[in-house]
Short mmCIF file of C-alpha atoms in Angstrom, two decimals:
data_model
loop_
_atom_site.label_atom_id
_atom_site.label_comp_id
_atom_site.label_asym_id
_atom_site.label_seq_id
_atom_site.Cartn_x
_atom_site.Cartn_y
_atom_site.Cartn_z
CA MET A 4 -0.10 0.18 -0.10
CA ALA A 5 1.43 3.04 -1.22
CA ALA A 6 0.70 6.78 0.45
CA GLY A 7 0.36 9.62 -1.91
CA SER A 8 -1.02 13.19 -2.40
CA GLY A 9 -4.31 11.99 -3.52
CA TYR A 10 -7.74 12.06 -1.79
CA LEU A 11 -11.17 10.67 -1.76
CA THR A 12 -14.34 12.79 -1.93
CA THR A 13 -18.03 11.64 -2.24
CA HIS A 14 -21.75 13.42 -2.23
CA VAL A 15 -25.06 12.04 -2.70
CA LEU A 16 -27.80 13.32 -4.89
CA ASP A 17 -31.56 12.29 -4.11
CA THR A 18 -32.79 11.80 -7.67
CA ALA A 19 -36.41 11.17 -6.73
CA ARG A 20 -36.85 14.33 -5.07
CA GLY A 21 -34.23 16.51 -7.32
CA VAL A 22 -32.04 17.56 -4.31
CA PRO A 23 -28.84 17.07 -2.40
CA ALA A 24 -29.20 14.35 0.13
CA ALA A 25 -28.74 16.28 3.51
CA GLY A 26 -28.11 14.33 6.63
CA LEU A 27 -27.00 11.05 5.02
CA ARG A 28 -24.60 8.97 7.20
CA ILE A 29 -21.69 7.36 5.39
CA GLU A 30 -19.07 4.92 6.60
CA LEU A 31 -15.58 4.34 5.02
CA PHE A 32 -13.80 1.33 5.50
CA ARG A 33 -10.25 -0.09 4.32
CA LEU A 34 -10.57 -3.73 2.86
CA ASP A 35 -7.79 -6.23 3.34
CA GLY A 36 -9.24 -9.64 2.11
CA GLU A 37 -12.43 -10.22 4.32
CA SER A 38 -11.18 -7.79 6.87
CA ARG A 39 -12.72 -4.21 7.02
CA GLU A 40 -11.14 -1.48 9.05
CA SER A 41 -13.33 1.44 9.85
CA LEU A 42 -11.87 4.84 8.89
CA GLY A 43 -14.57 6.94 9.80
CA THR A 44 -18.15 7.89 9.72
CA PHE A 45 -19.32 11.02 7.93
CA GLU A 46 -22.78 13.22 7.49
CA THR A 47 -23.69 14.98 4.17
CA ASN A 48 -24.17 18.53 4.59
CA ALA A 49 -26.97 20.61 2.88
CA ASP A 50 -25.06 20.37 -0.56
CA GLY A 51 -25.24 16.53 -0.36
CA ARG A 52 -21.35 16.49 0.16
CA THR A 53 -19.23 16.09 3.27
CA ASP A 54 -17.62 19.00 5.04
CA ALA A 55 -14.20 17.55 4.23
CA PRO A 56 -12.61 14.68 2.02
CA VAL A 57 -13.55 11.20 3.52
CA LEU A 58 -10.03 10.30 3.04
CA PRO A 59 -7.49 13.12 3.13
CA ALA A 60 -4.04 12.97 1.69
CA ALA A 61 -2.50 12.43 4.80
CA ALA A 62 -4.29 8.97 4.99
CA PHE A 63 -4.74 8.22 1.42
CA ALA A 64 -3.30 5.00 0.26
CA THR A 65 -3.71 2.70 -2.74
CA GLY A 66 -6.00 -0.31 -2.00
CA ALA A 67 -9.49 -1.52 -1.83
CA TYR A 68 -12.25 0.40 0.17
CA GLU A 69 -15.91 0.46 0.83
CA LEU A 70 -18.35 3.40 1.35
CA VAL A 71 -21.75 2.18 3.00
CA PHE A 72 -24.37 4.81 2.48
CA HIS A 73 -27.05 4.53 5.04
CA ALA A 74 -30.05 5.11 2.24
CA GLY A 75 -32.68 3.65 4.58
CA ALA A 76 -32.47 5.97 7.43
CA TYR A 77 -32.25 8.82 5.03
CA ILE A 78 -35.38 8.04 3.07
CA GLU A 79 -37.16 7.53 5.91
CA GLN A 80 -36.38 10.82 7.18
CA THR A 81 -37.48 12.46 4.16
CA GLY A 82 -41.10 11.86 5.16
CA ASP A 83 -42.27 10.80 1.61
CA PRO A 84 -44.68 7.92 1.84
CA LEU A 85 -43.50 4.58 0.66
CA PRO A 86 -46.26 1.86 -0.22
CA ALA A 87 -44.24 -0.82 1.13
CA GLY A 88 -41.85 0.62 3.40
CA VAL A 89 -38.03 1.20 2.76
CA PHE A 90 -36.69 -1.05 0.01
CA LEU A 91 -32.93 0.17 0.26
CA ASP A 92 -31.21 0.37 3.60
CA ALA A 93 -27.35 0.12 3.45
CA VAL A 94 -25.91 0.63 0.20
CA PRO A 95 -22.32 -0.58 -0.07
CA ILE A 96 -19.71 0.51 -2.77
CA ARG A 97 -16.30 -0.87 -3.05
CA PHE A 98 -13.95 0.19 -5.19
CA THR A 99 -10.06 0.27 -5.67
CA ILE A 100 -7.61 3.12 -5.37
CA SER A 101 -4.49 2.53 -7.75
CA ASP A 102 -3.16 5.75 -8.08
CA ALA A 103 -2.01 7.19 -4.88
CA ALA A 104 -1.50 10.71 -6.42
CA ALA A 105 -5.05 11.16 -7.85
CA HIS A 106 -8.38 12.53 -6.42
CA TYR A 107 -11.19 9.99 -6.48
CA HIS A 108 -14.69 10.93 -6.25
CA VAL A 109 -17.38 8.38 -5.75
CA PRO A 110 -20.85 10.06 -5.77
CA LEU A 111 -24.16 8.23 -5.32
CA LEU A 112 -27.43 9.16 -7.09
CA LEU A 113 -30.01 7.79 -4.89
CA SER A 114 -33.93 7.25 -5.27
CA PRO A 115 -36.23 5.10 -2.94
CA TYR A 116 -35.88 2.25 -5.25
CA GLY A 117 -32.69 2.26 -6.89
CA TYR A 118 -29.21 4.04 -7.07
CA ALA A 119 -26.26 4.54 -9.39
CA THR A 120 -22.55 5.46 -8.73
CA TYR A 121 -19.38 6.24 -11.05
CA ARG A 122 -15.90 7.59 -10.74
CA GLY A 123 -16.42 11.28 -10.99
CA SER A 124 -14.01 14.05 -10.98
#
């Protein structure tokens, strides 16, 4: 695992409501085989982003990671009625950082019944 000057950011957009997903809890883990090391818990601000990188340059390193977006709790707090309750609960996104000098951005586009992600900029 090589350390570098890169960093990791994320944000969440509520595509069903057309707004940033404020108040959504996110956890970050470093993966090593089947083990998971917790690196922090974050909450999105009014813009659907965290106030700082979820993995700043000082802690940034190549390797496998997992972001867990606590979608169910967010969807429940929006107050929008769901006919069958919450479908999505925790949304895990596993990805690999291979360039220790790059900025990695992993956004989540969220609705009550589906989501999408991609490597952003």
